[in-house]
Short mmCIF file of C-alpha atoms in Angstrom, two decimals:
data_model
loop_
_atom_site.label_atom_id
_atom_site.label_comp_id
_atom_site.label_asym_id
_atom_site.label_seq_id
_atom_site.Cartn_x
_atom_site.Cartn_y
_atom_site.Cartn_z
CA MET A 170 122.91 41.74 136.89
CA THR A 171 125.46 41.71 134.02
CA ASP A 172 128.24 44.26 133.84
CA GLU A 173 126.57 45.94 130.99
CA THR A 174 123.27 46.60 132.59
CA GLU A 175 125.06 47.87 135.73
CA ASP A 176 127.08 50.17 133.46
CA TYR A 177 123.80 51.47 131.98
CA SER A 178 122.18 52.07 135.44
CA ARG A 179 125.27 54.18 136.37
CA HIS A 180 124.87 56.07 133.08
CA ASN A 181 121.21 56.56 133.72
CA ALA A 182 121.73 57.88 137.25
CA ARG A 183 124.45 60.27 136.05
CA MET A 184 122.06 61.63 133.32
CA ALA A 185 119.43 62.32 136.06
CA ARG A 186 121.93 64.55 137.78
CA VAL A 187 122.89 66.24 134.61
CA GLN A 188 119.18 66.89 133.84
CA ALA A 189 118.66 68.49 137.30
CA ALA A 190 121.75 70.75 136.86
CA ARG A 191 120.58 71.85 133.40
CA ALA A 192 117.09 72.66 134.67
CA LYS A 193 118.61 74.93 137.25
CA ILE A 194 120.68 76.69 134.63
CA GLN A 195 117.61 77.09 132.25
CA ALA A 196 115.57 78.59 135.06
CA ARG A 197 118.05 81.44 135.34
CA HIS A 198 117.58 82.45 131.77
CA THR A 199 114.26 84.20 131.39
CA LEU A 200 114.95 87.29 129.20
CA GLU A 201 113.14 87.49 125.92
CA ARG A 202 113.28 89.98 123.15
CA GLY A 203 114.14 90.30 119.50
CA LEU A 204 117.82 89.37 118.88
CA LEU A 205 120.40 90.96 116.58
CA ILE A 206 122.15 87.98 115.02
CA VAL A 207 125.40 88.13 112.96
CA HIS A 208 126.73 85.21 110.83
CA THR A 209 130.28 85.89 109.73
CA GLY A 210 133.57 84.07 108.98
CA ASN A 211 135.06 82.53 105.82
CA GLY A 212 133.19 79.25 106.15
CA LYS A 213 130.22 77.91 104.21
CA GLY A 214 126.70 78.11 105.75
CA LYS A 215 126.13 81.72 106.79
CA SER A 216 123.22 82.45 104.39
CA SER A 217 121.83 78.90 104.50
CA SER A 218 121.72 79.03 108.26
CA ALA A 219 119.72 82.25 108.09
CA PHE A 220 117.24 80.52 105.65
CA GLY A 221 116.96 77.64 108.09
CA MET A 222 115.94 80.05 110.85
CA ALA A 223 113.44 81.50 108.36
CA ILE A 224 111.91 77.92 108.15
CA ARG A 225 111.85 77.61 111.90
CA SER A 226 110.11 80.97 112.17
CA LEU A 227 107.58 80.05 109.53
CA GLY A 228 106.86 76.87 111.49
CA TRP A 229 105.86 79.04 114.39
CA GLY A 230 103.58 81.21 112.27
CA MET A 231 105.99 84.14 112.42
CA LYS A 232 106.20 86.49 109.39
CA VAL A 233 109.62 86.62 107.71
CA GLY A 234 111.30 89.18 105.31
CA ILE A 235 114.52 88.54 103.48
CA VAL A 236 116.51 91.16 101.55
CA GLN A 237 119.43 89.82 99.49
CA TYR A 238 122.18 92.43 99.08
CA VAL A 239 124.58 90.72 96.75
CA LYS A 240 123.51 87.58 94.87
CA GLY A 241 121.25 89.39 92.42
CA SER A 242 122.90 87.97 89.39
CA TRP A 243 122.65 84.28 90.41
CA GLU A 244 119.94 81.81 90.03
CA THR A 245 119.68 80.21 93.40
CA GLY A 246 117.60 77.45 94.99
CA GLU A 247 116.43 79.59 97.85
CA LYS A 248 115.18 82.29 95.46
CA THR A 249 113.26 79.71 93.34
CA PHE A 250 111.79 78.12 96.49
CA PHE A 251 110.85 81.31 98.33
CA GLN A 252 109.57 83.21 95.22
CA ALA A 253 107.46 80.16 94.28
CA ASN A 254 105.89 80.43 97.74
CA PRO A 255 105.16 84.17 98.15
CA ASP A 256 102.41 83.42 100.67
CA LEU A 257 105.24 82.13 102.97
CA LEU A 258 107.42 85.10 103.20
CA THR A 259 108.70 88.34 101.52
CA PHE A 260 111.92 87.55 99.58
CA GLU A 261 113.47 90.47 97.70
CA VAL A 262 116.70 90.27 95.71
CA MET A 263 117.81 93.94 95.62
CA GLY A 264 121.56 93.76 95.37
CA GLU A 265 123.57 93.76 92.27
CA GLY A 266 125.96 90.88 91.41
CA PHE A 267 129.32 90.82 92.95
CA THR A 268 131.22 94.11 92.67
CA TRP A 269 133.70 92.51 90.24
CA ASP A 270 130.77 91.57 88.01
CA THR A 271 129.02 94.96 88.00
CA GLN A 272 132.28 96.86 87.65
CA ASP A 273 130.27 99.95 88.36
CA ARG A 274 130.67 101.54 91.78
CA ALA A 275 127.88 104.08 91.31
CA ARG A 276 125.39 101.35 90.45
CA ASP A 277 126.57 99.23 93.40
CA ILE A 278 125.99 102.26 95.79
CA ALA A 279 122.56 102.85 94.37
CA ALA A 280 121.46 99.30 94.65
CA ALA A 281 122.78 98.94 98.21
CA ARG A 282 121.04 102.17 99.21
CA ALA A 283 117.72 100.92 97.77
CA ALA A 284 118.10 97.53 99.61
CA TRP A 285 118.83 99.38 102.85
CA GLU A 286 115.76 101.60 102.54
CA ARG A 287 113.67 98.43 101.94
CA SER A 288 115.39 96.70 104.89
CA LYS A 289 114.51 99.58 107.25
CA ALA A 290 110.87 99.44 106.16
CA LEU A 291 110.68 95.67 106.90
CA ILE A 292 112.36 96.24 110.30
CA LEU A 293 109.98 99.04 111.19
CA ASP A 294 106.90 97.15 109.93
CA PRO A 295 105.24 95.62 113.01
CA ASP A 296 103.87 92.78 110.84
CA TYR A 297 107.36 91.21 110.46
CA ASP A 298 108.80 89.04 113.20
CA PHE A 299 112.19 88.05 111.51
CA VAL A 300 114.12 90.07 108.96
CA ILE A 301 117.19 88.63 107.27
CA LEU A 302 119.70 91.05 105.63
CA ASP A 303 121.58 88.61 103.51
CA GLU A 304 125.19 89.54 102.64
CA LEU A 305 124.85 93.01 104.10
CA ASN A 306 128.34 92.52 105.63
CA ILE A 307 129.82 92.41 102.14
CA VAL A 308 128.37 95.72 101.31
CA LEU A 309 129.54 97.24 104.60
CA ARG A 310 133.06 95.87 104.16
CA MET A 311 133.28 97.55 100.71
CA ASP A 312 132.00 100.79 102.34
CA THR A 313 129.20 100.76 99.80
CA LEU A 314 126.97 101.83 102.71
CA PRO A 315 128.25 103.76 105.72
CA ILE A 316 128.57 101.49 108.84
CA ALA A 317 127.78 104.42 111.20
CA GLU A 318 124.37 104.99 109.68
CA ILE A 319 123.52 101.27 109.77
CA VAL A 320 124.64 100.76 113.39
CA GLU A 321 122.77 103.91 114.55
CA PHE A 322 119.57 102.59 113.04
CA LEU A 323 119.99 99.07 114.46
CA LYS A 324 120.68 100.43 117.96
CA GLU A 325 117.22 102.12 117.89
CA ARG A 326 115.47 99.10 116.21
CA PRO A 327 112.22 97.78 117.58
CA LEU A 328 112.99 94.90 120.05
CA THR A 329 109.95 92.90 119.00
CA LYS A 330 111.63 91.02 116.13
CA HIS A 331 114.85 89.13 115.35
CA ILE A 332 117.20 90.49 112.65
CA CYS A 333 119.93 88.33 111.07
CA ILE A 334 122.81 89.85 109.12
CA THR A 335 125.06 87.54 107.14
CA GLY A 336 128.35 87.80 105.20
CA ARG A 337 132.08 87.35 105.86
CA SER A 338 134.23 90.13 107.43
CA ALA A 339 131.52 91.63 109.62
CA LYS A 340 132.55 95.09 110.88
CA PRO A 341 133.54 95.28 114.57
CA GLU A 342 131.04 98.05 115.16
CA LEU A 343 128.30 95.60 114.16
CA LEU A 344 129.64 92.73 116.31
CA GLU A 345 129.74 95.15 119.25
CA ILE A 346 125.96 95.66 119.23
CA ALA A 347 124.97 92.14 118.26
CA ASP A 348 123.38 89.66 120.67
CA LEU A 349 124.36 86.49 118.94
CA VAL A 350 127.41 86.11 116.74
CA THR A 351 128.57 82.86 115.07
CA GLU A 352 131.81 82.66 113.17
CA PHE A 353 131.59 80.03 110.34
CA GLN A 354 135.14 78.69 109.91
CA GLU A 355 136.15 76.76 106.87
CA VAL A 356 137.86 73.50 107.79
CA LYS A 357 137.69 71.66 104.52
CA HIS A 358 136.17 72.95 101.21
CA PRO A 359 135.57 70.86 98.14
CA PHE A 360 136.39 73.86 95.89
CA LYS A 361 140.02 73.46 96.86
CA ALA A 362 139.85 69.85 95.76
CA GLY A 363 138.76 70.91 92.30
CA PHE A 364 134.95 70.71 92.78
CA LYS A 365 132.53 73.17 91.20
CA ALA A 366 130.00 74.96 93.38
CA GLN A 367 127.18 72.37 93.81
CA LYS A 368 123.44 72.87 93.43
CA GLY A 369 121.58 72.65 96.67
CA VAL A 370 124.78 73.14 98.69
CA GLU A 371 126.21 76.43 97.61
CA TYR A 372 123.44 77.92 95.58
CA MET B 266 136.14 114.81 85.84
CA THR B 267 135.68 115.10 89.57
CA ASP B 268 138.00 113.20 92.02
CA GLU B 269 135.14 110.93 92.93
CA THR B 270 134.29 109.79 89.40
CA GLU B 271 137.98 109.18 88.75
CA ASP B 272 138.08 107.15 91.89
CA TYR B 273 135.08 105.09 90.64
CA SER B 274 136.62 104.49 87.24
CA ARG B 275 139.72 103.12 88.92
CA HIS B 276 137.56 100.90 91.11
CA ASN B 277 135.66 99.72 88.08
CA ALA B 278 138.72 98.88 86.11
CA ARG B 279 140.20 97.01 89.10
CA MET B 280 136.97 94.98 89.36
CA ALA B 281 137.19 94.00 85.68
CA ARG B 282 140.69 92.50 86.50
CA VAL B 283 139.28 90.73 89.54
CA GLN B 284 136.48 89.28 87.47
CA ALA B 285 138.92 87.89 84.86
CA ALA B 286 141.10 86.33 87.52
CA ARG B 287 138.12 84.71 89.19
CA ALA B 288 136.81 83.32 85.87
CA LYS B 289 140.19 81.63 85.41
CA ILE B 290 140.06 80.06 88.83
CA GLN B 291 136.35 78.89 88.33
CA ALA B 292 137.30 77.19 85.07
CA ARG B 293 139.76 74.99 86.86
CA HIS B 294 137.03 73.60 89.12
CA THR B 295 134.95 71.18 87.10
CA LEU B 296 134.43 68.09 89.40
CA GLU B 297 130.91 67.31 90.33
CA ARG B 298 129.48 64.66 92.61
CA GLY B 299 127.62 64.22 95.79
CA LEU B 300 129.38 65.82 98.70
CA LEU B 301 129.75 64.51 102.33
CA ILE B 302 129.25 67.62 104.38
CA VAL B 303 129.86 68.01 108.15
CA HIS B 304 128.71 70.92 110.38
CA THR B 305 130.38 70.88 113.72
CA GLY B 306 131.64 73.17 116.45
CA ASN B 307 130.07 74.87 119.52
CA GLY B 308 128.38 77.69 117.68
CA LYS B 309 124.76 78.16 116.72
CA GLY B 310 123.57 77.38 113.21
CA LYS B 311 124.66 73.84 112.38
CA SER B 312 121.16 72.41 112.02
CA SER B 313 119.54 75.54 110.63
CA SER B 314 122.24 75.77 107.93
CA ALA B 315 121.39 72.15 106.90
CA PHE B 316 117.70 73.13 106.70
CA GLY B 317 118.70 76.14 104.58
CA MET B 318 120.49 73.74 102.17
CA ALA B 319 117.22 71.68 102.13
CA ILE B 320 115.39 74.71 100.95
CA ARG B 321 117.98 75.41 98.31
CA SER B 322 117.70 71.84 97.12
CA LEU B 323 113.93 71.99 97.08
CA GLY B 324 114.19 75.08 94.94
CA TRP B 325 116.12 73.05 92.36
CA GLY B 326 113.55 70.30 92.42
CA MET B 327 115.76 67.93 94.26
CA LYS B 328 114.25 65.43 96.71
CA VAL B 329 115.29 65.82 100.33
CA GLY B 330 115.19 63.49 103.31
CA ILE B 331 115.93 64.51 106.90
CA VAL B 332 116.40 62.24 109.93
CA GLN B 333 116.66 63.90 113.28
CA TYR B 334 118.68 61.95 115.85
CA VAL B 335 118.18 63.88 118.96
CA LYS B 336 115.56 66.57 119.12
CA GLY B 337 112.63 64.24 119.46
CA SER B 338 111.20 65.64 122.66
CA TRP B 339 111.10 69.23 121.46
CA GLU B 340 108.47 71.05 119.50
CA THR B 341 110.50 72.88 116.85
CA GLY B 342 109.63 75.33 114.10
CA GLU B 343 111.31 73.12 111.44
CA LYS B 344 109.32 70.12 112.44
CA THR B 345 106.03 72.03 112.23
CA PHE B 346 106.99 73.52 108.88
CA PHE B 347 108.30 70.43 107.20
CA GLN B 348 105.67 68.03 108.57
CA ALA B 349 102.98 70.52 107.51
CA ASN B 350 104.38 70.26 103.98
CA PRO B 351 104.97 66.46 103.50
CA ASP B 352 104.87 66.87 99.74
CA LEU B 353 108.05 68.91 100.02
CA LEU B 354 110.33 66.45 101.75
CA THR B 355 110.64 63.51 104.09
CA PHE B 356 111.21 64.65 107.66
CA GLU B 357 111.47 62.09 110.37
CA VAL B 358 112.14 62.65 114.03
CA MET B 359 113.58 59.32 115.11
CA GLY B 360 115.86 60.20 118.00
CA GLU B 361 114.96 60.34 121.64
CA GLY B 362 115.34 63.51 123.65
CA PHE B 363 118.73 64.50 125.09
CA THR B 364 120.37 61.66 126.86
CA TRP B 365 120.00 63.49 130.17
CA ASP B 366 116.27 63.59 129.52
CA THR B 367 115.75 59.93 128.60
CA GLN B 368 118.12 58.67 131.35
CA ASP B 369 117.88 55.32 129.58
CA ARG B 370 120.84 54.20 127.67
CA ALA B 371 119.27 51.04 126.31
CA ARG B 372 116.46 53.16 124.84
CA ASP B 373 118.95 55.66 123.44
CA ILE B 374 120.80 52.88 121.64
CA ALA B 375 117.68 51.38 120.26
CA ALA B 376 116.40 54.78 118.98
CA ALA B 377 119.76 55.67 117.40
CA ARG B 378 119.93 52.22 115.72
CA ALA B 379 116.47 52.62 114.24
CA ALA B 380 117.39 56.16 112.97
CA TRP B 381 120.59 54.86 111.45
CA GLU B 382 118.75 52.05 109.61
CA ARG B 383 116.28 54.63 108.26
CA SER B 384 119.24 56.93 107.29
CA LYS B 385 120.84 54.12 105.30
CA ALA B 386 117.62 53.42 103.46
CA LEU B 387 117.32 57.15 102.43
CA ILE B 388 120.93 57.25 101.31
CA LEU B 389 120.50 54.05 99.25
CA ASP B 390 117.19 55.17 97.80
CA PRO B 391 117.96 56.60 94.34
CA ASP B 392 114.97 58.97 94.60
CA TYR B 393 116.71 61.14 97.24
CA ASP B 394 119.28 63.77 96.17
CA PHE B 395 120.07 65.25 99.59
CA VAL B 396 119.97 63.46 102.98
CA ILE B 397 120.48 65.31 106.23
CA LEU B 398 121.44 63.33 109.42
CA ASP B 399 120.72 65.98 112.02
CA GLU B 400 122.70 65.69 115.26
CA LEU B 401 124.21 62.33 114.32
CA ASN B 402 127.49 63.65 115.69
CA ILE B 403 125.94 63.82 119.23
CA VAL B 404 125.04 60.17 118.97
CA LEU B 405 128.50 59.26 117.73
CA ARG B 406 130.19 61.22 120.43
CA MET B 407 128.25 59.36 123.12
CA ASP B 408 129.16 56.07 121.35
CA THR B 409 125.51 55.31 121.07
CA LEU B 410 126.30 54.10 117.55
CA PRO B 411 129.76 52.70 116.55
CA ILE B 412 131.75 55.21 114.50
CA ALA B 413 133.53 52.47 112.52
CA GLU B 414 130.31 51.09 111.12
CA ILE B 415 129.08 54.51 110.10
CA VAL B 416 132.31 55.50 108.46
CA GLU B 417 132.46 52.20 106.57
CA PHE B 418 128.98 52.69 105.16
CA LEU B 419 129.64 56.34 104.22
CA LYS B 420 132.87 55.48 102.38
CA GLU B 421 130.82 53.24 100.14
CA ARG B 422 127.85 55.61 99.76
CA PRO B 423 126.45 56.39 96.30
CA LEU B 424 128.12 59.51 95.02
CA THR B 425 124.93 60.76 93.30
CA LYS B 426 123.62 62.69 96.35
CA HIS B 427 124.76 65.12 99.01
CA ILE B 428 124.78 64.04 102.66
CA CYS B 429 125.00 66.52 105.51
CA ILE B 430 125.76 65.47 109.13
CA THR B 431 125.39 67.95 111.93
CA GLY B 432 126.24 68.21 115.67
CA ARG B 433 129.08 69.42 117.85
CA SER B 434 132.28 67.36 118.46
CA ALA B 435 132.35 65.50 115.18
CA LYS B 436 134.61 62.47 115.35
CA PRO B 437 138.01 62.79 113.58
CA GLU B 438 137.21 59.63 111.57
CA LEU B 439 134.28 61.43 109.96
CA LEU B 440 136.07 64.61 109.26
CA GLU B 441 138.75 62.58 107.54
CA ILE B 442 136.35 61.26 104.93
CA ALA B 443 134.19 64.47 104.57
CA ASP B 444 134.44 66.78 101.46
CA LEU B 445 133.14 69.90 103.14
CA VAL B 446 133.61 70.73 106.85
CA THR B 447 132.52 73.93 108.56
CA GLU B 448 133.18 74.67 112.22
CA PHE B 449 130.53 76.85 113.79
CA GLN B 450 132.31 78.88 116.42
CA GLU B 451 130.42 80.76 119.12
CA VAL B 452 131.55 84.38 119.42
CA LYS B 453 128.65 85.81 121.41
CA HIS B 454 125.59 83.99 122.64
CA PRO B 455 122.53 85.60 124.19
CA PHE B 456 122.07 82.67 126.65
CA LYS B 457 125.15 83.88 128.42
CA ALA B 458 123.49 87.32 128.79
CA GLY B 459 120.45 85.72 130.47
CA PHE B 460 118.27 85.16 127.44
CA LYS B 461 116.06 82.15 127.02
CA ALA B 462 116.22 80.13 123.82
CA GLN B 463 114.13 82.06 121.29
CA LYS B 464 111.49 80.79 118.90
CA GLY B 465 112.55 80.90 115.30
CA VAL B 466 116.18 81.25 116.25
CA GLU B 467 117.08 78.23 118.33
CA TYR B 468 114.04 75.98 117.90
#
């Protein structure tokens, strides 16, 4: 037996022990219900990760609804893809552009309110298994919608579906009631090296 | 004029100034080329965020190739979705299961080598605009493939396409040559509250 194959057989035996330990841990985790998921932080990937979960859910035959709260003024790849495949899922762009583009607080509030009413309808509709509220955190951070009202509704939500809320600077009140929170941290960003936002990556 | 409308008009004027400042910043960012993107960290969302970028790219008519290095033994929503839509993109599951499931280092190495050869072919194929190497970081962390060889190839890669590499514990040598790095940090995870991995969310 060469040293290398001996090394492998030790590795293989160790992996058998790791597998047994993991199986024991998995067996203790049996709860199942709809999760409230929050993607926040200053890093890239919060929305695209939500769209990736939409793809996972579609693969399982789940019904997905997405409401976009902010990016209304952009042409985006996800919008083109999802709206070209309306049989796949409900994708509604209801927000205005960024608040510095609209420059109209009354219009921002009206658009956010309409988007929230639509979001509630999707969450309460038993047909939907996964509802994504994209960039809702931005609207909450600007106090364009009252956090107390949103939290109160989400606490009483049906537990038969997942909900994912994205956007930087999530309010602590929302993190408090969430089941799964990921913070996306920027380590290196090409914008700072002079790059434009790139198709397929950022929009 | 009520206090509230005055408040809005101040807000609106401030947003006009923000917009002008942002336009100036945007104008300084004109570089464009394929980016090397790394998703790492212990938080959830690294792979799903890559799949979300795949959707964005598909929306722009870009051609996407995905090689999965690890999750071969799972049934996943993304696999079902992408393989049911082969006209959309190339999706290849080439990795073995987790190393503690295979318990066979020689087999792990052979599978990783085959996946890397396929990855290189997709990266060098001018037809592809976006190539995702899902969980390659795991393979590199286990030294199942040599980091030096991978870094050398990536440094000489064609700059006409984006590449996204996912997986926790990315090697520093890879972060060094990457253009965009996001660290996904776990803040709250339902597994720790006794929940199983959930369909549509984690697989």
